[in-house]
Coordinates of C-alpha atoms in Angstrom, one line a residue:
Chain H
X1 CA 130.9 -236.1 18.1
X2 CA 132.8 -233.6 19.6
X3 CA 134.3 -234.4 23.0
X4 CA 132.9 -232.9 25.7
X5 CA 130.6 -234.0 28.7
X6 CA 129.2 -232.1 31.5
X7 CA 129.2 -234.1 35.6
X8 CA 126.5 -234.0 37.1
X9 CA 124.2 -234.7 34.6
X10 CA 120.8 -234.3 36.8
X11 CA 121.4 -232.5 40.5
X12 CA 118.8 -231.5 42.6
X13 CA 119.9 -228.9 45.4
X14 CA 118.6 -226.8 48.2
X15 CA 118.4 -223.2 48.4
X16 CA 121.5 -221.6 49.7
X17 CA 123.5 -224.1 49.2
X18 CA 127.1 -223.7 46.8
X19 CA 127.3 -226.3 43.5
X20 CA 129.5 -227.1 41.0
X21 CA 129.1 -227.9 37.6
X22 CA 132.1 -229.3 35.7
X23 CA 132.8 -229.4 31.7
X24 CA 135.9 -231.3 30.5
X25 CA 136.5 -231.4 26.6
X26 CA 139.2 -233.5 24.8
X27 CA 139.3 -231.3 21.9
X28 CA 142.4 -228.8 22.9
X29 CA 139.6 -225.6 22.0
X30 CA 140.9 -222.6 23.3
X31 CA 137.3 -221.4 23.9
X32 CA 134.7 -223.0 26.4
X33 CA 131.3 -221.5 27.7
X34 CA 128.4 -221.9 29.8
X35 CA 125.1 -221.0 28.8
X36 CA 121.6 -221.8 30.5
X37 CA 118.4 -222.9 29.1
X38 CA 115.2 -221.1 30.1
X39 CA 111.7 -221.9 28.7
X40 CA 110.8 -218.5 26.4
X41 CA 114.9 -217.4 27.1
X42 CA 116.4 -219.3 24.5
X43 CA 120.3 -219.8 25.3
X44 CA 121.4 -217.2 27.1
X45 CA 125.6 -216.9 27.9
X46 CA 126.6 -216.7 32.0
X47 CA 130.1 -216.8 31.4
X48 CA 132.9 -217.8 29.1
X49 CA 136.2 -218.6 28.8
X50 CA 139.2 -217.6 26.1
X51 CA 142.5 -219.7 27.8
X52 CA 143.4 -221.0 31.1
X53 CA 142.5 -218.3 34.1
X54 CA 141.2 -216.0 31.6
X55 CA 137.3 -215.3 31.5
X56 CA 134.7 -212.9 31.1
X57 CA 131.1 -212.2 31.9
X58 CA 128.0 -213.2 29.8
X59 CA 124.6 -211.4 30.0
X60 CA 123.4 -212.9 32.8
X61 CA 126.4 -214.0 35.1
X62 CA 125.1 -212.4 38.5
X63 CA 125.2 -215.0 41.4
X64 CA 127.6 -217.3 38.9
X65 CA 131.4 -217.4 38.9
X66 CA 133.7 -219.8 37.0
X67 CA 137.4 -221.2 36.9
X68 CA 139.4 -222.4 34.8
X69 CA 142.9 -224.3 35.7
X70 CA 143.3 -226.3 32.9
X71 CA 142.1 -226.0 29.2
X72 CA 140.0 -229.1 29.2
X73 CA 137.7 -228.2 32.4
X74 CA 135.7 -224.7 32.6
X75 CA 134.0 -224.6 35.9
X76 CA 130.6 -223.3 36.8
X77 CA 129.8 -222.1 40.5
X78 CA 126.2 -221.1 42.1
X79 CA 127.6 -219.8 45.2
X80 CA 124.5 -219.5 46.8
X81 CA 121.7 -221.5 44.9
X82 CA 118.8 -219.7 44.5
X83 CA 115.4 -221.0 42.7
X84 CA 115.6 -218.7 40.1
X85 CA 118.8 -220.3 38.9
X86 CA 116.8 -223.4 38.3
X87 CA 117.6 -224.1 34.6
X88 CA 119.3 -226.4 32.3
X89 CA 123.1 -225.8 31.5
X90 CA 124.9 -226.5 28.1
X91 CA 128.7 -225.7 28.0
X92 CA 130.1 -225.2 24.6
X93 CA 133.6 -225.2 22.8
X94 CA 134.7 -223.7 20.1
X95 CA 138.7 -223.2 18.3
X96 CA 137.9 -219.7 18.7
X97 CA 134.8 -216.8 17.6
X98 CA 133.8 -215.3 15.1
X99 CA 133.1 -217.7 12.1
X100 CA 133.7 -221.1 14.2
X101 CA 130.9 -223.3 15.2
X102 CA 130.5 -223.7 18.9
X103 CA 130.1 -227.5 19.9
X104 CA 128.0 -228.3 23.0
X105 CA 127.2 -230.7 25.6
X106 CA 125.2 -232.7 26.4
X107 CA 123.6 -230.6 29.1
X108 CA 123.3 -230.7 33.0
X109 CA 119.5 -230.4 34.7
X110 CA 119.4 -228.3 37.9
X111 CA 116.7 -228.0 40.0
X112 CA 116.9 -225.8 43.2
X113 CA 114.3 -226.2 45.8
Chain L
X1 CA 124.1 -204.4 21.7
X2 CA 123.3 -207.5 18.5
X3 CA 119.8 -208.9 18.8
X4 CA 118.5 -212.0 17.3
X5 CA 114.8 -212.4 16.7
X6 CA 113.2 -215.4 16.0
X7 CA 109.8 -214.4 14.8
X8 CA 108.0 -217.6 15.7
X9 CA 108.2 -219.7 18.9
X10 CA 106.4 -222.6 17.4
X11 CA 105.4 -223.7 14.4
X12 CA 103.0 -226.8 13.6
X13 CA 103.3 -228.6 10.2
X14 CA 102.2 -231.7 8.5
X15 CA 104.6 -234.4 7.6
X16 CA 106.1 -233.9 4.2
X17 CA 104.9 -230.1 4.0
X18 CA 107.4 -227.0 3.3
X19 CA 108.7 -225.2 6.5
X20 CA 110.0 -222.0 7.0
X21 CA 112.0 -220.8 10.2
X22 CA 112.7 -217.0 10.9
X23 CA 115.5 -214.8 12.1
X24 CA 115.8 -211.3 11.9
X25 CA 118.9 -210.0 13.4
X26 CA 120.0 -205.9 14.4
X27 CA 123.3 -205.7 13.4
X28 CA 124.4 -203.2 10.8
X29 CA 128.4 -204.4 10.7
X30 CA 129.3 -207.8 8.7
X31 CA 128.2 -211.1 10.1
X32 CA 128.5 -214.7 10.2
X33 CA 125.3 -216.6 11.0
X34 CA 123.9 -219.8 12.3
X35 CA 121.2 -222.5 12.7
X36 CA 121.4 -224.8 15.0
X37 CA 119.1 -228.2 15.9
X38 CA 118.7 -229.2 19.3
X39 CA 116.8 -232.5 19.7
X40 CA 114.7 -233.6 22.7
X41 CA 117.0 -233.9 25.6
X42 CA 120.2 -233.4 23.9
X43 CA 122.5 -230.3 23.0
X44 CA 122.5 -228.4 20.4
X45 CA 124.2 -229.4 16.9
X46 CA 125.1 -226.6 13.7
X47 CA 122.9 -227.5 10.9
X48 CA 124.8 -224.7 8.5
X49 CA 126.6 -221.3 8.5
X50 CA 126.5 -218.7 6.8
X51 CA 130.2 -217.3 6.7
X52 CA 130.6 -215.2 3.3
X53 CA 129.7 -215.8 -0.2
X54 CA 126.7 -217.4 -1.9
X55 CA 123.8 -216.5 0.2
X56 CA 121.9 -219.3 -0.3
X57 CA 123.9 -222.4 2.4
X58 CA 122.9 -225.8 2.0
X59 CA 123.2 -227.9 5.8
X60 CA 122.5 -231.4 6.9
X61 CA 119.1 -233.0 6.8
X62 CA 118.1 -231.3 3.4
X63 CA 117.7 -228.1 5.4
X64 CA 119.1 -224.9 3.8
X65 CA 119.1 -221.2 4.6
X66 CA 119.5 -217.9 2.9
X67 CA 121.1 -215.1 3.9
X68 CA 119.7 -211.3 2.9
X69 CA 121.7 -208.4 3.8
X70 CA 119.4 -205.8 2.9
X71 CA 116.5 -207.2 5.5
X72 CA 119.2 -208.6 8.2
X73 CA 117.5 -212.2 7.5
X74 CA 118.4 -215.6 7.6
X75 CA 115.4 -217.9 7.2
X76 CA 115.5 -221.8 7.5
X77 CA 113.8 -223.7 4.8
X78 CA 113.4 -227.2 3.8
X79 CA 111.0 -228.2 1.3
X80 CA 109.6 -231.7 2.7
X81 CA 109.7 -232.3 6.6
X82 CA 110.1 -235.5 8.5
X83 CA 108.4 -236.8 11.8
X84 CA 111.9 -236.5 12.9
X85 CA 112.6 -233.3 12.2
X86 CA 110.5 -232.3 14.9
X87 CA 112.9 -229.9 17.6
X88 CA 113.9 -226.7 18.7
X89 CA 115.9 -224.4 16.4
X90 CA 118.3 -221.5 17.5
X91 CA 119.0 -218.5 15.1
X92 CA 123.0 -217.7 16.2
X93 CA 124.7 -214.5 15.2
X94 CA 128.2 -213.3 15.6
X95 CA 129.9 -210.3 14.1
X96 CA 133.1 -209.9 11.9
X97 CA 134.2 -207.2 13.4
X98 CA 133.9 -203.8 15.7
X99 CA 131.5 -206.0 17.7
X100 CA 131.3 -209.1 19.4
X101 CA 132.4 -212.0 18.1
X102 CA 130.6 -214.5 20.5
X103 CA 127.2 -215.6 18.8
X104 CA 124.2 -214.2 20.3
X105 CA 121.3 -216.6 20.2
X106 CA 117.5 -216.1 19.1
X107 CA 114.7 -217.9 21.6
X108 CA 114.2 -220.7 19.7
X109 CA 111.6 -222.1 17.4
X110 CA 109.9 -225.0 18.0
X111 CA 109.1 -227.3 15.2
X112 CA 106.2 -229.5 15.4
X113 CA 105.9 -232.3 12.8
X114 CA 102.5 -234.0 12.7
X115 CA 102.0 -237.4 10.6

C-alpha cells in the first residue's frame, strides 16, 4: 500500500470555526490532492498540488485554501466551517498526471454542526 | 470542460451473475482512462487503466474493461461476481493532451451483490 495517511481521521466541528486537515505521504510524489466525497457528487477535486508552495484550484475550492511546505504534507484549511462543507475527504498522490494512477487515503470524516 | 458519466448509480445483482458498469465520457482529444474500487469505509484503489493499445484491459479481481473510441466508452465487466465485490466504483478520465491532465471523476456506481 501506498504510503499515505490523513490526521484527523473523524472530527466533528462547529460552525465558524477554522480546521485543519493534514496528509503526509512517504512516497516522494510530486503530486498530492484533496478531494471530498458527497453522496450523488462522486469525488469531486477542491485543490491540488504540483511541488512544494505550488497549487492550484479544483472545481469546488471556494471557502478551502491549502499549503504546502514540504513535499510529504499537503494541507487542507476550512477557514470558516460551514455545514455545507460537511463531507468526507480523500487526499491522493500521484508521480505526476496524465497516464499515472493517483493513490489515495484512507479518508478523513468531517461533520460541521 | 471533460465530463464523465456514469450511467447507473446502483446496480443490484445476484452472486455469481455477469455485471456491467458504465462510463461515457465528453472528450473528443486522446485519453487515458480509469476504474477505480472503493470499499466500504476505505479509499479508493485502481482496478485497471486504460493507457493506449489493446482496448480490451484486464485489472485485478477478474474485472476487465474495454475501451471504444468511437462511443467515448469504457464499460466495467466481469463475468461472475462475488459477495465481496459489492462497492462503489468511480469511472476516472484524464486527457493526453490540450486538456487537462488531472482525472475527472464520474458519480460513482454502486454495486450490490446479493447471495
Amino acid at each position: 500500500d501506498a504510503g499515505i495517511t490523513q490526521s484527523p481521521r473523524h472530527k466533528v466541528t462547529e460552525t465558524g470555526t477554522p480546521v485543519t486537515l493534514r496528509c503526509h505521504q512517504t512516497e516522494n510524489h510530486r503530486y498530492m490532492y484533496w478531494y471530498r466525497q458527497d453522496p450523488g457528487h462522486g469525488l469531486r477535486l477542491i485543490h491540488y498540488s504540483y511541488g512544494v508552495k505550488d497549487t492550484d484550484k479544483g472545481e469546488v475550492s471556494d471557502g478551502y485554501s491549502v499549503s504546502r511546505s514540504k513535499t510529504e504534507d499537503f494541507l487542507l484549511t476550512l477557514e470558516s466551517a460551514t455545514s455545507s462543507q460537511t463531507s468526507v475527504y480523500f487526499c491522493a498522490i500521484s508521480e505526476s498526471t496524465g497516464s499515472y494512477e493517483q493513490y489515495f487515503g484512507p479518508g478523513t470524516r468531517l461533520t460541521v454542526t | 470542460a471533460q465530463s464523465v458519466t456514469q450511467l447507473d448509480s446502483q446496480v443490484p445483482v445476484f452472486e455469481e451473475a455477469p455485471v456491467e458498469l458504465r462510463c461515457n465520457y465528453s472528450s473528443s482529444v486522446s485519453v487515458y482512462l480509469f476504474w477505480y474500487v472503493q470499499y466500504p469505509n476505505q479509499g479508493l484503489q485502481l482496478l485497471l487503466k486504460y493507457l493506449s493499445g489493446s482496448t480490451l484491459v484486464k485489472g485485478i479481481n477478474g474485472f476487465e474493461a474495454e475501451f471504444n473510441k468511437s462511443q467515448t466508452s469504457f464499460h466495467l465487466r466481469k463475468p461472475s461476481v462475488h459477495i465481496s465485490d459489492t462497492a462503489e466504483y468511480f469511472c476516472a478520465v484524464s486527457e493526453k493532451a490540450g486538456g487537462s491532465y488531472i482525472p475527472t471523476f464520474g458519480r460513482g456506481t454502486s454495486l450490490i451483490v446479493h447471495p
